[in-house]
Short mmCIF file of C-alpha atoms in Angstrom, two decimals:
data_model
loop_
_atom_site.label_atom_id
_atom_site.label_comp_id
_atom_site.label_asym_id
_atom_site.label_seq_id
_atom_site.Cartn_x
_atom_site.Cartn_y
_atom_site.Cartn_z
CA UNK A 150 -0.12 0.21 -0.11
CA UNK A 151 1.56 3.37 -1.06
CA UNK A 152 1.47 5.31 1.96
CA UNK A 153 2.79 8.85 2.59
CA UNK A 154 5.73 7.10 5.15
CA UNK A 155 6.36 5.02 1.44
CA UNK A 156 6.57 8.09 -0.49
CA UNK A 157 8.83 9.91 1.57
CA UNK A 158 11.25 6.89 1.37
CA UNK A 159 11.21 7.15 -2.41
CA UNK A 160 12.31 10.55 -2.75
CA UNK A 161 14.90 9.91 -0.40
CA UNK A 162 16.01 7.15 -2.40
CA UNK A 163 16.16 9.16 -5.64
CA UNK A 164 18.07 12.20 -3.89
CA UNK A 165 20.91 9.81 -3.19
CA UNK A 166 20.95 8.01 -6.59
CA UNK A 167 21.34 11.75 -8.11
CA UNK A 168 24.70 13.06 -8.38
CA UNK A 169 25.64 17.00 -8.18
CA UNK A 170 26.04 18.76 -11.13
CA UNK A 171 29.99 19.95 -10.94
CA UNK A 172 31.19 20.29 -14.32
CA UNK A 173 31.24 23.72 -15.20
CA UNK A 174 33.88 24.07 -17.78
CA UNK A 175 33.27 25.47 -21.41
CA UNK A 176 31.75 23.03 -23.69
CA UNK A 177 30.14 21.27 -20.79
CA UNK A 178 26.08 20.76 -20.61
CA UNK A 179 25.85 22.41 -17.76
CA UNK A 180 27.97 25.60 -18.73
CA UNK A 181 25.64 25.55 -22.19
CA UNK A 182 22.51 25.58 -20.46
CA UNK A 183 23.83 28.40 -18.43
CA UNK A 184 25.23 30.26 -20.72
CA UNK A 185 22.02 30.21 -23.49
CA UNK A 186 19.57 31.06 -20.86
CA UNK A 187 21.48 34.33 -19.23
CA UNK A 188 21.75 35.48 -22.74
CA UNK A 189 18.63 34.95 -23.82
CA UNK A 190 17.47 36.79 -20.65
CA UNK A 191 19.86 39.33 -21.16
CA UNK A 192 18.88 39.89 -24.37
CA UNK A 193 14.98 40.28 -23.27
CA UNK A 194 15.70 42.94 -20.59
CA UNK A 195 18.18 44.69 -23.02
CA UNK A 196 15.02 44.97 -25.57
CA UNK A 197 12.65 45.66 -22.71
CA UNK A 198 14.76 49.04 -21.57
CA UNK A 199 14.72 49.95 -25.18
CA UNK A 200 11.28 50.02 -25.47
CA UNK A 201 11.12 51.85 -22.06
CA UNK A 202 13.56 54.58 -23.45
CA UNK A 203 11.52 55.06 -26.40
CA UNK A 204 8.71 56.47 -24.81
CA UNK A 205 10.30 59.55 -23.77
CA UNK A 206 11.49 62.26 -25.60
CA UNK A 207 14.81 62.94 -23.91
CA UNK A 208 15.86 59.53 -24.37
CA UNK A 209 14.41 58.23 -27.80
CA UNK A 210 16.10 58.26 -31.00
CA UNK A 211 15.75 57.84 -34.63
CA UNK A 212 12.27 56.20 -35.74
CA UNK A 213 11.18 55.86 -31.77
CA UNK A 214 11.89 60.07 -31.57
CA UNK A 215 9.69 60.46 -34.64
CA UNK A 216 6.87 58.42 -33.42
CA UNK A 217 6.73 60.40 -29.75
CA UNK A 218 6.84 63.74 -31.76
CA UNK A 219 4.42 62.77 -33.69
CA UNK A 220 1.96 62.95 -30.77
CA UNK A 221 2.56 67.01 -30.96
CA UNK A 222 2.01 66.84 -34.86
CA UNK A 223 5.81 67.42 -35.41
CA UNK A 224 7.81 65.99 -37.88
CA UNK A 225 11.11 65.53 -38.58
CA UNK A 226 12.80 68.45 -40.53
CA UNK A 227 13.99 67.03 -43.86
CA UNK A 228 16.63 68.47 -45.88
CA UNK A 229 16.17 71.57 -48.63
CA UNK A 230 16.96 71.48 -52.05
CA UNK A 231 20.50 73.08 -53.52
CA UNK A 232 19.39 75.92 -55.92
CA UNK A 233 20.82 78.05 -58.34
CA UNK A 234 20.06 79.49 -61.79
CA UNK A 235 20.37 78.00 -65.69
CA UNK A 236 20.80 80.50 -68.46
CA UNK A 237 19.35 79.43 -71.79
CA UNK A 238 19.94 80.86 -75.50
CA UNK A 239 17.82 80.67 -78.82
CA UNK A 240 17.57 82.64 -81.97
CA UNK A 241 16.58 86.14 -81.55
CA UNK A 242 13.65 85.53 -84.32
CA UNK A 243 12.33 82.08 -82.95
CA UNK A 244 8.86 82.37 -81.68
CA UNK A 245 7.82 83.16 -77.93
CA UNK A 246 9.03 79.68 -75.68
CA UNK A 247 6.96 79.07 -72.86
CA UNK A 248 9.44 77.40 -70.34
CA UNK A 249 7.37 75.53 -67.31
CA UNK A 250 8.07 74.24 -63.90
CA UNK A 251 9.11 70.93 -63.79
CA UNK A 252 11.20 70.75 -67.11
CA UNK A 253 14.23 68.83 -66.54
CA UNK A 254 18.32 69.50 -66.91
CA UNK A 255 21.03 67.56 -65.66
CA UNK A 256 24.87 67.48 -65.43
CA UNK A 257 26.89 65.32 -67.61
CA UNK A 258 27.41 61.62 -66.45
CA UNK A 259 30.77 60.66 -66.06
CA UNK A 260 32.90 57.68 -64.03
CA UNK A 261 33.90 59.96 -61.37
CA UNK A 262 30.64 61.85 -61.29
CA UNK A 263 27.16 60.16 -61.33
CA UNK A 264 24.53 62.23 -63.30
CA UNK A 265 22.94 65.18 -60.93
CA UNK A 266 19.02 65.94 -62.07
CA UNK A 267 17.66 69.58 -61.76
CA UNK A 268 14.27 71.19 -62.56
CA UNK A 269 13.33 74.22 -63.20
CA UNK A 270 10.89 75.69 -60.90
CA UNK A 271 9.81 79.43 -62.21
CA UNK A 272 7.64 79.95 -65.27
CA UNK A 273 8.94 82.32 -67.85
CA UNK A 274 7.95 83.23 -71.67
CA UNK A 275 11.30 83.09 -73.40
CA UNK A 276 10.21 85.89 -75.68
CA UNK A 277 10.85 86.55 -79.58
CA UNK A 278 13.73 89.33 -79.69
CA UNK A 279 15.56 87.75 -76.69
CA UNK A 280 18.11 85.35 -76.97
CA UNK A 281 19.25 84.69 -73.68
CA UNK A 282 17.24 84.32 -70.32
CA UNK A 283 18.15 83.12 -66.78
CA UNK A 284 15.29 80.97 -64.91
CA UNK A 285 15.96 79.65 -61.35
CA UNK A 286 16.21 75.73 -60.70
CA UNK A 287 16.45 73.43 -57.86
CA UNK A 288 17.78 70.10 -57.46
CA UNK A 289 15.49 66.83 -57.61
CA UNK A 290 16.84 65.12 -54.90
CA UNK A 291 17.06 67.17 -50.88
CA UNK A 292 20.53 67.33 -49.22
CA UNK A 293 23.78 69.22 -49.42
CA UNK A 294 25.25 66.41 -51.96
CA UNK A 295 23.19 67.82 -55.08
CA UNK A 296 25.33 71.04 -55.36
CA UNK A 297 27.09 71.38 -58.83
CA UNK A 298 29.96 73.52 -60.31
CA UNK A 299 29.37 76.08 -62.57
CA UNK A 300 28.83 75.48 -66.63
CA UNK A 301 28.39 71.46 -65.54
CA UNK A 302 24.33 71.52 -66.18
CA UNK A 303 24.53 71.53 -69.94
CA UNK A 304 21.93 68.79 -70.54
CA UNK A 305 18.38 68.53 -71.16
CA UNK A 306 16.95 65.48 -71.37
CA UNK A 307 13.78 66.30 -72.91
CA UNK A 308 15.03 68.78 -75.64
CA UNK A 309 12.61 72.12 -76.27
CA UNK A 310 12.29 73.15 -79.95
CA UNK A 311 13.97 76.44 -80.42
CA UNK A 312 16.30 75.98 -77.34
CA UNK A 313 19.93 76.26 -78.71
CA UNK A 314 22.11 75.80 -75.39
CA UNK A 315 22.19 75.54 -71.38
CA UNK A 316 24.62 76.19 -68.90
CA UNK A 317 24.63 77.50 -65.11
CA UNK A 318 26.99 79.89 -65.21
CA UNK A 319 26.99 79.83 -61.46
CA UNK A 320 27.58 77.05 -59.02
CA UNK A 321 24.29 75.38 -57.57
CA UNK A 322 24.88 75.59 -54.18
CA UNK A 323 22.94 74.69 -50.94
CA UNK A 324 21.91 77.50 -48.22
CA UNK A 325 19.12 75.51 -46.74
CA UNK A 326 18.68 73.26 -43.82
CA UNK A 327 20.12 70.02 -43.57
CA UNK A 328 18.45 66.89 -42.04
CA UNK A 329 17.04 67.55 -38.65
CA UNK A 330 19.16 65.72 -35.97
CA UNK A 331 17.64 63.90 -32.98
CA UNK A 332 18.72 67.23 -30.82
CA UNK A 333 17.42 69.56 -33.12
CA UNK A 334 14.02 67.52 -33.03
CA UNK A 335 13.91 67.23 -29.41
CA UNK A 336 14.49 70.72 -28.72
CA UNK A 337 11.76 71.62 -31.18
CA UNK A 338 9.51 69.11 -29.72
CA UNK A 339 9.84 70.99 -26.38
CA UNK A 340 9.49 74.44 -27.45
CA UNK A 341 6.27 73.50 -29.37
CA UNK A 342 5.16 72.60 -25.93
CA UNK A 343 6.01 75.77 -24.57
CA UNK A 344 4.72 77.93 -27.88
CA UNK A 345 1.36 75.96 -27.88
CA UNK A 346 -0.19 79.00 -25.79
CA UNK A 347 0.72 81.16 -28.81
CA UNK A 348 1.31 84.71 -28.49
CA UNK A 349 4.99 83.94 -27.20
CA UNK A 350 8.54 84.41 -28.75
CA UNK A 351 8.55 80.36 -29.01
CA UNK A 352 5.41 80.33 -30.75
CA UNK A 353 6.63 82.99 -33.75
CA UNK A 354 10.17 81.15 -33.75
CA UNK A 355 8.39 77.64 -34.21
CA UNK A 356 6.16 78.93 -36.73
CA UNK A 357 8.86 80.37 -39.07
CA UNK A 358 11.57 77.46 -38.15
CA UNK A 359 8.71 75.09 -39.72
CA UNK A 360 9.05 76.84 -43.39
CA UNK A 361 11.25 75.35 -45.63
CA UNK A 362 14.76 76.83 -46.35
CA UNK A 363 14.94 78.86 -43.07
CA UNK A 364 17.94 78.15 -41.12
CA UNK A 365 17.21 80.41 -38.05
CA UNK A 366 15.14 82.63 -36.49
CA UNK A 367 15.45 85.24 -33.81
CA UNK A 368 12.85 87.66 -32.25
CA UNK A 369 13.98 90.62 -30.69
CA UNK A 370 11.15 92.45 -28.04
CA UNK A 371 11.85 96.26 -28.36
CA UNK A 372 10.81 97.89 -24.83
CA UNK A 373 11.99 101.05 -23.36
CA UNK A 374 12.74 102.95 -20.30
CA UNK A 375 9.40 104.04 -18.48
CA UNK A 376 10.65 107.64 -17.44
CA UNK A 377 8.02 107.96 -14.82
CA UNK A 378 8.63 104.45 -12.69
CA UNK A 379 12.78 104.22 -13.15
CA UNK A 380 14.05 100.93 -13.66
CA UNK A 381 10.96 99.86 -15.07
CA UNK A 382 10.15 98.91 -18.88
CA UNK A 383 7.15 99.08 -20.86
CA UNK A 384 6.48 97.48 -24.16
CA UNK A 385 6.56 99.39 -27.48
CA UNK A 386 3.97 97.25 -29.60
CA UNK A 387 6.93 96.13 -31.61
CA UNK A 388 8.95 92.93 -32.05
CA UNK A 389 11.68 92.56 -34.46
CA UNK A 390 11.78 88.74 -36.30
CA UNK A 391 15.19 88.39 -37.44
CA UNK A 392 15.33 85.05 -40.23
CA UNK A 393 18.12 83.47 -41.78
CA UNK A 394 16.49 82.48 -44.72
CA UNK A 395 18.69 82.70 -48.72
CA UNK A 396 15.33 84.09 -50.51
CA UNK A 397 14.95 86.72 -47.58
CA UNK A 398 18.57 88.51 -48.91
CA UNK A 399 18.29 88.00 -52.26
CA UNK A 400 18.90 90.40 -55.23
CA UNK A 401 15.65 89.74 -57.05
CA UNK A 402 12.89 92.24 -55.09
CA UNK A 403 10.00 89.63 -56.56
CA UNK A 404 12.03 86.78 -54.68
CA UNK A 405 12.38 88.50 -51.44
CA UNK A 406 8.74 89.75 -51.88
CA UNK A 407 7.62 86.28 -52.05
CA UNK A 408 9.56 85.15 -49.10
CA UNK A 409 8.58 87.63 -46.81
CA UNK A 410 5.10 87.26 -47.70
CA UNK A 411 5.30 83.58 -46.78
CA UNK A 412 7.29 84.36 -43.54
CA UNK A 413 4.20 86.72 -42.28
CA UNK A 414 1.53 83.99 -43.25
CA UNK A 415 3.32 81.93 -40.62
CA UNK A 416 3.64 84.34 -38.38
CA UNK A 417 0.30 86.42 -38.04
CA UNK A 418 -2.15 83.15 -36.62
CA UNK A 419 0.28 82.83 -33.92
CA UNK A 420 1.27 86.65 -32.77
CA UNK A 421 -0.51 88.60 -30.17
CA UNK A 422 -3.18 90.80 -31.38
CA UNK A 423 -2.32 94.50 -31.80
CA UNK A 424 1.66 93.48 -31.94
CA UNK A 425 3.86 95.03 -35.14
CA UNK A 426 6.27 92.73 -36.80
CA UNK A 427 9.23 94.12 -38.05
CA UNK A 428 10.77 91.32 -40.07
CA UNK A 429 14.47 91.76 -41.04
CA UNK A 430 17.07 89.42 -42.76
CA UNK A 431 19.89 88.28 -40.40
CA UNK A 432 23.03 90.48 -40.65
CA UNK A 433 25.48 88.88 -42.72
CA UNK A 434 29.20 89.22 -41.93
CA UNK A 435 31.25 87.45 -44.86
CA UNK A 436 34.16 85.99 -43.99
CA UNK A 437 37.16 86.10 -46.76
CA UNK A 438 39.91 83.66 -45.88
CA UNK A 439 43.38 83.14 -47.38
CA UNK A 440 44.93 79.92 -46.47
CA UNK A 441 48.02 78.10 -47.21
CA UNK A 442 48.26 74.27 -47.84
CA UNK A 443 51.13 71.64 -47.57
CA UNK A 444 50.80 68.56 -49.24
CA UNK A 445 52.53 65.42 -48.02
CA UNK A 446 55.73 65.29 -49.32
CA UNK A 447 55.47 61.33 -50.85
CA UNK A 448 52.76 62.59 -53.29
CA UNK A 449 53.51 64.02 -56.63
CA UNK A 450 50.73 65.69 -57.92
CA UNK A 451 49.49 67.78 -61.21
CA UNK A 452 47.86 70.91 -61.52
CA UNK A 453 44.05 69.47 -62.00
CA UNK A 454 44.99 67.16 -58.83
CA UNK A 455 46.08 70.12 -57.04
CA UNK A 456 43.09 72.56 -57.99
CA UNK A 457 40.82 69.79 -56.64
CA UNK A 458 42.40 69.38 -53.57
CA UNK A 459 42.44 73.89 -53.05
CA UNK A 460 38.46 72.92 -53.84
CA UNK A 461 38.09 70.20 -51.19
CA UNK A 462 39.16 72.72 -48.64
CA UNK A 463 37.51 75.73 -49.58
CA UNK A 464 34.19 73.42 -49.80
CA UNK A 465 35.12 72.08 -46.03
CA UNK A 466 35.66 76.08 -44.59
CA UNK A 467 32.56 76.79 -46.29
CA UNK A 468 30.22 74.43 -44.97
CA UNK A 469 31.63 75.06 -41.29
CA UNK A 470 30.95 78.64 -41.83
CA UNK A 471 27.54 77.61 -43.21
CA UNK A 472 26.34 75.61 -40.52
CA UNK A 473 27.23 78.02 -37.79
CA UNK A 474 23.97 80.20 -36.79
CA UNK A 475 23.48 83.54 -35.57
CA UNK A 476 25.50 84.98 -32.74
CA UNK A 477 27.36 81.64 -33.26
CA UNK A 478 31.38 81.96 -32.78
CA UNK A 479 33.79 81.59 -35.71
CA UNK A 480 36.34 78.80 -33.85
CA UNK A 481 39.39 78.31 -36.26
CA UNK A 482 40.32 75.48 -34.52
CA UNK A 483 37.36 73.77 -36.04
CA UNK A 484 38.26 74.35 -39.35
CA UNK A 485 41.69 73.09 -39.49
CA UNK A 486 40.71 70.02 -37.34
CA UNK A 487 38.23 69.88 -40.96
CA UNK A 488 41.17 70.24 -43.33
CA UNK A 489 43.84 68.22 -41.56
CA UNK A 490 40.91 65.35 -41.70
CA UNK A 491 41.90 65.22 -45.62
CA UNK A 492 44.56 62.66 -46.35
CA UNK A 493 46.79 64.49 -48.99
CA UNK A 494 47.22 67.41 -46.61
CA UNK A 495 50.03 67.34 -44.08
CA UNK A 496 50.01 70.76 -42.82
CA UNK A 497 47.21 73.75 -42.83
CA UNK A 498 47.01 77.61 -41.65
CA UNK A 499 44.94 80.65 -42.23
CA UNK A 500 46.74 83.38 -43.64
CA UNK A 501 44.51 86.28 -43.83
CA UNK A 502 41.05 86.99 -42.49
CA UNK A 503 38.83 89.36 -43.95
CA UNK A 504 35.79 90.34 -42.23
CA UNK A 505 33.28 92.29 -44.05
CA UNK A 506 30.05 94.00 -42.82
CA UNK A 507 27.74 96.14 -44.51
CA UNK A 508 30.44 96.75 -47.63
CA UNK A 509 32.94 97.39 -44.54
CA UNK A 510 36.12 95.13 -44.67
CA UNK A 511 38.31 94.88 -41.53
CA UNK A 512 41.41 92.68 -41.82
CA UNK A 513 41.94 90.66 -38.53
CA UNK A 514 44.98 89.07 -37.66
CA UNK A 515 46.34 85.98 -38.82
CA UNK A 516 46.13 84.77 -35.45
CA UNK A 517 42.85 84.92 -34.57
CA UNK A 518 41.81 82.15 -32.89
CA UNK A 519 38.09 82.98 -32.66
CA UNK A 520 35.34 85.99 -34.28
CA UNK A 521 32.64 86.80 -32.11
CA UNK A 522 29.10 87.20 -33.63
CA UNK A 523 26.50 89.34 -32.40
CA UNK A 524 23.10 88.17 -31.22
CA UNK A 525 21.51 88.63 -35.00
CA UNK A 526 24.72 88.38 -36.93
CA UNK A 527 24.95 85.24 -39.17
CA UNK A 528 28.80 84.61 -40.57
CA UNK A 529 28.45 83.68 -43.98
CA UNK A 530 31.09 82.13 -46.53
CA UNK A 531 33.15 84.64 -48.61
CA UNK A 532 36.38 84.14 -51.02
CA UNK A 533 38.28 81.71 -50.12
CA UNK A 534 41.80 81.41 -51.49
CA UNK A 535 44.83 79.72 -51.15
CA UNK A 536 48.70 79.91 -50.82
CA UNK A 537 50.12 76.21 -51.83
#
């Protein structure tokens, strides 16, 4: 008969027969089981931690951050497009030719440089009697990689009857915003929460920054001293909005007018009633830089290769200056760091810096290590020259 006492005796007998596991050397069954179980548990906890961190603005990143800020109706800012101007020619006795937005042009495709596509973004009539016309074009793909050198856009995939030649007299440049980083997206999402009440500096800055082509915005509130109450201030009912946008400082008045209208359309719904907005472009401070290069002595470069390296250096300096926002400081050490990362260069030195503001040029000492900008000033690249 099976009794509790008998059951206990059987259990004790089984325990006596069972050997204690003691072999935990690499490759043993026990160690393999323990390691497999531990790895899966660690991976599970890592995924759980990732899911937890992905739920907060400060710790989420990448696609997860985009999902979090989408609750506020915010999307990651995509890069702008490189833009420039195209010149077209025809015989003067030809009839009117209508140039419509969307017409494609491109560079030539070579083994060293893939083809880059551009599209016309203006509508113009190439009138009879005109032999040449200039029209604005934009890269088909976004990003700073779509720039083009002067006189390289010479192909029209679908030729227009009557057009003889096309070319870009100046380089196609990228002067807009790059792809918004996680840090920038976090900051904009937090500012959006602060700006939700409208009628604040945050709300105006966010509204304008959301526009394509706008790199930076600063709002200046004008206050005057109250004569009746010394030490106190009173509002003037005027705010100044300084915008860093290429079109706002364009030489064509029509382009400037369109950009001003676009910015005011974004500001008016979020500003306080009765407040007058004075719109200004960021104060441009051009930096003309002359530099010297020392090429690695073991390299034997021809003139074409030397010219390519000089352009690479100029582009690096221009790129750094273009990344600076209003009020940022120019640091020559950052320029040197970027240049020395180019394999062919063994030494780099800035020979001369000329600062140009409102047409007035100031030569700075070659030993200048930092150039401070006022809060509403924006450094912009000027002429770049080299002494090899």
